[in-house]
Amino acid sequence: FPQYTRGTVTAFAPFDARADAEALRKAMKGLGTDEETVLTILTTRNNAQRQEIASAFKTLFGRDLVDDLKSELTGKLETLMVSLMRPAYIFDAHALKHAIKGAGTNEKVLTEILASRTPAEVQNIKQVYQQEYEANLEDKITGETSGHFQRLLVVLLQANRDPDVGVDEALVEQDAQVLFRAGELKWGTDEEKFITILGTRSVSHLRRVFDKYMTISGFQIEETIDRETSGDLEKLLLAVVKCIRSVPAYFAETLFYSMKGAGTDDDTLIRVMVSRSEVDLLDIRREFRKNFAKSLYQMIQKDTSGDYRKALLLLCGGDDD
């Protein structure tokens, strides 16, 4: 795994797992819960430390910390705290499992995770999924999706994107022309060409392809995808293009739309804040400020309330004004 150092949450020092476990037990014992202590501890320790706290909690009290959190907290705060307690390596596999379980598939989650994770991360997700759930992730996803959307997901699941080694300008020109002919110049779109090129070429190659495409067609590739495709395929293609351009910018936009307008998409807000908090949330904050004329901190403050807001703001780690 690449060593990410652009997270807002880092290892807490000096760290004492037992002292934290005792403080959490005290906060949840008896009548009423001291939510502030719970959320402050869990948002300021990193995931590895949270696992140590859970283990100390069981050793000291013979109780399961996650079960206690579930019985003492409610609503969005509960969801957020339980998400923070999920071991980092299993986070994505768990999110995907729940996205394809039961009635109806949550395409948004499949799109967000598979478009944004690196090939190494996708390989890891597949292994963990197999170990934890004794099921093949690809089989599960193909069973619940269809058409070109399904095909692009399968391509991304192969995690065989070309490595970033030098860019061949002739191939850049060729790919840009192929996309132009498959989209703007064609009556009906040749989706397969988009799937193959966007799903398998290297990141640096595709960035050049997008520039060249603009030169040839006069359109951003996103505009063409928007016009030529629809539904889940369109959303997935756009997510892939945005992540090729910049993963932090993609997540800044995802967070912005989770809070914009009437009602908040709390599941997305929680999933992104938790999963990126130790990865690139500082970069996401910078992109957010640049692209949306307000900071992520300000938007969370305006859009959420209570202890849930306190916890999200601690994860956010500061304002960018």
Coordinates of C-alpha atoms in Angstrom, one line a residue:
F1 CA 0.0 0.0 0.0
P2 CA 1.2 3.5 -0.6
Q3 CA 2.0 5.2 2.6
Y4 CA -0.6 8.0 2.8
T5 CA 0.3 10.9 5.1
R6 CA -2.4 13.3 4.1
G7 CA -5.0 12.3 6.7
T8 CA -6.5 14.4 9.4
V9 CA -6.4 11.5 11.9
T10 CA -3.0 10.2 13.0
A11 CA -1.6 8.1 15.8
F12 CA -2.4 9.8 19.1
A13 CA 0.5 10.2 21.6
P14 CA 1.0 9.5 24.4
F15 CA -1.5 6.6 23.8
D16 CA -2.8 4.4 26.6
A17 CA -5.3 1.8 25.4
R18 CA -6.3 0.8 28.9
A19 CA -6.9 4.4 30.1
D20 CA -9.0 5.0 27.0
A21 CA -11.0 1.8 27.6
E22 CA -11.7 2.8 31.2
A23 CA -12.8 6.3 30.2
L24 CA -15.2 4.8 27.6
R25 CA -16.6 2.3 30.1
K26 CA -17.2 5.1 32.6
A27 CA -18.8 7.3 29.9
M28 CA -21.3 4.5 29.0
K29 CA -21.9 3.0 32.4
G30 CA -25.1 3.7 34.5
L31 CA -27.8 6.0 33.5
G32 CA -27.3 8.2 30.5
T33 CA -24.2 8.3 28.3
D34 CA -21.4 10.9 28.2
E35 CA -21.4 11.1 24.4
E36 CA -18.8 13.8 24.2
T37 CA -16.1 11.6 25.9
V38 CA -16.9 8.7 23.6
L39 CA -16.8 10.7 20.4
T40 CA -13.7 12.7 21.4
I41 CA -11.7 9.5 22.1
L42 CA -12.8 7.6 19.0
T43 CA -12.2 10.5 16.5
T44 CA -8.8 11.4 17.8
R45 CA -7.2 7.9 17.9
N46 CA -6.3 6.2 14.6
N47 CA -7.9 3.0 13.5
A48 CA -5.0 0.8 14.8
Q49 CA -5.3 2.4 18.2
R50 CA -9.1 2.0 18.2
Q51 CA -8.6 -1.7 17.7
E52 CA -6.2 -1.8 20.7
I53 CA -8.8 0.1 22.8
A54 CA -11.4 -2.5 21.9
S55 CA -9.1 -5.3 22.9
A56 CA -8.3 -3.6 26.2
F57 CA -12.0 -3.0 26.8
K58 CA -12.7 -6.7 26.4
T59 CA -9.8 -7.7 28.6
L60 CA -10.8 -5.3 31.4
F61 CA -14.5 -5.7 31.4
G62 CA -15.4 -8.8 29.4
R63 CA -17.6 -6.6 27.2
D64 CA -17.6 -5.9 23.5
L65 CA -17.0 -2.2 22.8
V66 CA -18.9 -2.2 19.5
D67 CA -21.9 -3.9 21.2
D68 CA -21.8 -1.3 24.0
L69 CA -21.6 1.6 21.5
K70 CA -24.6 0.1 19.6
S71 CA -26.7 -0.1 22.8
E72 CA -25.7 3.3 24.2
L73 CA -25.7 5.5 21.2
T74 CA -28.4 6.1 18.6
G75 CA -28.9 7.4 15.1
K76 CA -26.2 9.0 13.0
L77 CA -23.8 9.3 15.9
E78 CA -24.0 5.5 16.5
T79 CA -23.4 4.8 12.8
L80 CA -20.4 7.1 12.7
M81 CA -18.8 5.6 15.9
V82 CA -19.4 2.0 14.8
S83 CA -17.9 2.8 11.4
L84 CA -14.8 4.3 13.1
M85 CA -14.5 1.0 15.0
R86 CA -14.4 -1.1 11.9
P87 CA -10.9 -2.4 11.2
A88 CA -9.4 -0.4 8.3
Y89 CA -8.6 -3.4 6.2
I90 CA -12.2 -4.6 6.2
F91 CA -13.9 -1.3 5.8
D92 CA -14.4 -1.3 2.0
A93 CA -15.2 -5.0 1.8
H94 CA -17.9 -4.5 4.5
A95 CA -19.3 -1.5 2.6
L96 CA -19.5 -3.5 -0.6
K97 CA -21.1 -6.5 1.1
H98 CA -23.8 -4.2 2.5
A99 CA -24.3 -2.5 -0.9
I100 CA -25.1 -5.8 -2.6
K101 CA -27.1 -7.5 0.1
G102 CA -30.8 -8.0 0.2
A103 CA -33.4 -6.1 -1.8
G104 CA -31.9 -3.6 -4.3
T105 CA -28.3 -2.8 -4.8
N106 CA -26.6 0.4 -3.7
E107 CA -24.9 1.3 -7.0
K108 CA -23.6 4.5 -5.5
V109 CA -21.4 2.6 -3.1
L110 CA -20.1 0.2 -5.8
T111 CA -19.3 3.2 -8.0
E112 CA -17.6 5.2 -5.3
I113 CA -15.3 2.5 -4.0
L114 CA -14.4 0.8 -7.3
A115 CA -13.7 4.0 -9.1
S116 CA -11.5 5.5 -6.5
R117 CA -9.4 2.7 -5.0
T118 CA -5.9 1.9 -6.4
P119 CA -5.4 -1.5 -8.1
A120 CA -3.5 -2.7 -5.0
E121 CA -6.4 -1.7 -2.8
V122 CA -8.9 -3.5 -5.1
Q123 CA -6.8 -6.7 -4.9
N124 CA -6.8 -6.4 -1.1
I125 CA -10.6 -5.8 -1.0
K126 CA -11.2 -9.0 -3.1
Q127 CA -9.0 -11.1 -0.8
V128 CA -10.6 -9.7 2.4
Y129 CA -14.0 -10.3 1.0
Q130 CA -13.2 -13.9 0.2
Q131 CA -11.7 -14.5 3.7
E132 CA -14.4 -12.7 5.7
Y133 CA -17.5 -13.6 3.8
E134 CA -16.5 -16.8 2.1
A135 CA -17.8 -15.5 -1.2
N136 CA -16.3 -14.1 -4.4
L137 CA -16.9 -10.4 -4.7
E138 CA -16.9 -10.5 -8.5
D139 CA -19.6 -13.2 -8.5
K140 CA -21.7 -11.2 -6.0
I141 CA -21.4 -8.0 -8.0
T142 CA -22.2 -9.7 -11.4
G143 CA -25.2 -11.4 -9.8
E144 CA -26.7 -8.0 -8.8
T145 CA -25.8 -5.7 -11.8
S146 CA -26.2 -5.9 -15.5
G147 CA -25.2 -4.4 -18.9
H148 CA -22.3 -2.0 -19.5
F149 CA -22.4 -0.9 -15.9
Q150 CA -21.7 -4.5 -14.8
R151 CA -18.9 -4.8 -17.5
L152 CA -17.1 -1.7 -16.3
L153 CA -17.3 -2.9 -12.7
V154 CA -15.8 -6.2 -13.7
V155 CA -13.0 -4.5 -15.6
L156 CA -12.2 -2.4 -12.5
L157 CA -12.4 -5.4 -10.3
Q158 CA -9.6 -7.1 -12.3
A159 CA -7.3 -4.3 -10.9
N160 CA -5.1 -4.6 -14.0
R161 CA -4.8 -0.9 -14.8
D162 CA -1.5 -0.3 -16.7
P163 CA 1.3 0.9 -14.4
D164 CA 2.4 4.5 -14.7
V165 CA 5.6 4.2 -16.8
G166 CA 6.2 6.9 -19.4
V167 CA 3.5 8.1 -21.8
D168 CA 3.4 7.1 -25.4
E169 CA 2.1 10.1 -27.3
A170 CA 1.1 8.1 -30.3
L171 CA -1.1 5.9 -28.2
V172 CA -2.5 9.0 -26.5
E173 CA -3.6 10.4 -29.8
Q174 CA -5.0 7.0 -30.9
D175 CA -7.1 6.5 -27.7
A176 CA -8.4 10.1 -27.9
Q177 CA -9.5 9.5 -31.5
V178 CA -11.1 6.1 -30.6
L179 CA -13.1 7.8 -27.9
F180 CA -14.1 10.6 -30.2
R181 CA -15.3 8.2 -32.8
A182 CA -17.1 6.0 -30.2
G183 CA -19.0 8.9 -28.7
E184 CA -19.4 12.2 -30.5
L185 CA -19.1 10.9 -34.0
K186 CA -21.2 7.9 -33.7
W187 CA -25.0 7.5 -34.0
G188 CA -25.4 5.6 -30.7
T189 CA -22.4 5.2 -28.5
D190 CA -19.8 2.4 -28.6
E191 CA -19.7 2.0 -24.8
E192 CA -17.2 -0.8 -24.9
K193 CA -14.4 1.4 -26.1
F194 CA -15.0 3.8 -23.2
I195 CA -15.0 0.8 -20.8
T196 CA -11.8 -0.7 -22.1
I197 CA -9.8 2.6 -22.3
L198 CA -11.0 4.1 -19.1
G199 CA -10.8 0.9 -17.2
T200 CA -7.3 -0.3 -18.2
R201 CA -5.0 2.6 -19.2
S202 CA -2.6 4.1 -16.8
V203 CA -3.5 7.3 -14.8
S204 CA -0.9 9.5 -16.4
H205 CA -1.8 8.2 -19.9
L206 CA -5.5 8.9 -19.4
R207 CA -4.8 12.5 -18.2
R208 CA -3.0 13.1 -21.5
V209 CA -5.9 11.4 -23.4
F210 CA -8.4 13.8 -21.7
D211 CA -6.3 16.8 -22.8
K212 CA -6.0 15.5 -26.3
Y213 CA -9.7 14.6 -26.4
M214 CA -10.5 18.2 -25.6
T215 CA -8.3 19.4 -28.4
I216 CA -9.8 17.1 -31.0
S217 CA -13.5 17.4 -30.0
G218 CA -13.8 20.8 -28.3
F219 CA -15.5 19.0 -25.4
Q220 CA -14.3 17.8 -22.0
I221 CA -14.6 14.0 -21.9
E222 CA -17.1 14.5 -19.0
E223 CA -19.5 16.5 -21.3
T224 CA -19.5 13.7 -23.8
I225 CA -20.1 11.0 -21.2
D226 CA -22.9 13.1 -19.8
R227 CA -24.5 13.4 -23.3
E228 CA -23.9 10.0 -24.7
T229 CA -24.6 7.7 -21.7
S230 CA -27.1 7.6 -18.9
G231 CA -28.0 5.9 -15.6
D232 CA -25.5 3.9 -13.5
L233 CA -23.1 3.5 -16.4
E234 CA -22.9 7.3 -16.8
K235 CA -22.3 7.8 -13.0
L236 CA -19.6 5.2 -13.0
L237 CA -17.8 6.5 -16.1
L238 CA -17.8 10.0 -14.6
A239 CA -16.5 8.8 -11.3
V240 CA -13.7 7.0 -13.0
V241 CA -12.8 10.1 -15.1
K242 CA -12.9 12.3 -12.0
C243 CA -10.7 9.9 -10.0
I244 CA -8.2 9.7 -12.8
R245 CA -8.0 13.5 -12.8
S246 CA -7.8 13.7 -9.0
V247 CA -9.1 11.4 -6.3
P248 CA -9.2 14.2 -3.6
A249 CA -11.2 16.4 -6.0
Y250 CA -13.6 13.5 -6.6
F251 CA -14.2 13.0 -2.9
A252 CA -14.6 16.8 -2.3
E253 CA -17.4 16.8 -4.8
T254 CA -18.9 13.6 -3.3
L255 CA -18.9 15.2 0.1
F256 CA -20.3 18.5 -1.3
Y257 CA -23.3 16.7 -2.9
S258 CA -23.9 14.6 0.1
M259 CA -24.8 17.8 2.0
K260 CA -26.1 20.1 -0.8
G261 CA -29.8 20.7 -1.1
A262 CA -32.6 19.3 1.0
G263 CA -31.7 16.5 3.3
T264 CA -28.2 15.0 3.9
D265 CA -27.0 11.7 2.5
D266 CA -25.5 10.7 5.9
D267 CA -24.4 7.3 4.8
T268 CA -22.1 8.8 2.1
L269 CA -20.9 11.6 4.4
I270 CA -19.9 9.1 7.1
R271 CA -18.4 6.6 4.7
V272 CA -16.2 9.2 3.0
M273 CA -15.1 11.0 6.2
V274 CA -14.2 7.7 7.9
S275 CA -12.5 6.0 5.0
R276 CA -10.4 9.0 4.0
S277 CA -9.6 10.3 7.5
E278 CA -6.2 8.6 7.5
V279 CA -5.6 8.8 3.8
D280 CA -6.1 12.1 2.1
L281 CA -8.7 14.2 3.9
L282 CA -6.3 17.1 4.1
D283 CA -6.1 17.1 0.3
I284 CA -9.9 16.7 0.1
R285 CA -10.3 19.7 2.3
R286 CA -8.0 21.8 0.0
E287 CA -9.9 20.7 -3.1
F288 CA -13.2 21.4 -1.4
R289 CA -12.2 25.0 -0.4
K290 CA -10.9 25.6 -4.0
N291 CA -14.0 24.3 -5.8
F292 CA -16.9 25.2 -3.6
A293 CA -16.3 28.7 -2.2
K294 CA -16.6 27.4 1.4
S295 CA -14.7 25.0 3.5
L296 CA -15.7 21.4 4.3
Y297 CA -15.7 22.4 8.0
Q298 CA -18.2 25.2 7.4
M299 CA -20.5 23.0 5.3
I300 CA -20.5 20.2 8.0
Q301 CA -21.2 22.9 10.6
K302 CA -24.1 24.2 8.7
D303 CA -25.6 20.9 7.6
T304 CA -25.4 18.7 10.7
S305 CA -26.1 19.1 14.4
G306 CA -25.4 17.9 18.0
D307 CA -22.8 15.3 18.9
Y308 CA -22.9 14.0 15.4
R309 CA -21.7 17.4 14.1
K310 CA -19.0 17.5 16.9
A311 CA -17.6 14.2 15.9
L312 CA -17.6 15.0 12.1
L313 CA -15.8 18.3 12.8
L314 CA -13.2 16.5 14.9
L315 CA -12.6 14.1 12.0
C316 CA -12.5 17.0 9.6
G317 CA -9.6 18.3 11.7
G318 CA -9.9 22.1 11.2
D319 CA -11.2 24.9 8.9
D320 CA -9.6 26.2 5.7
D321 CA -10.4 29.8 5.5

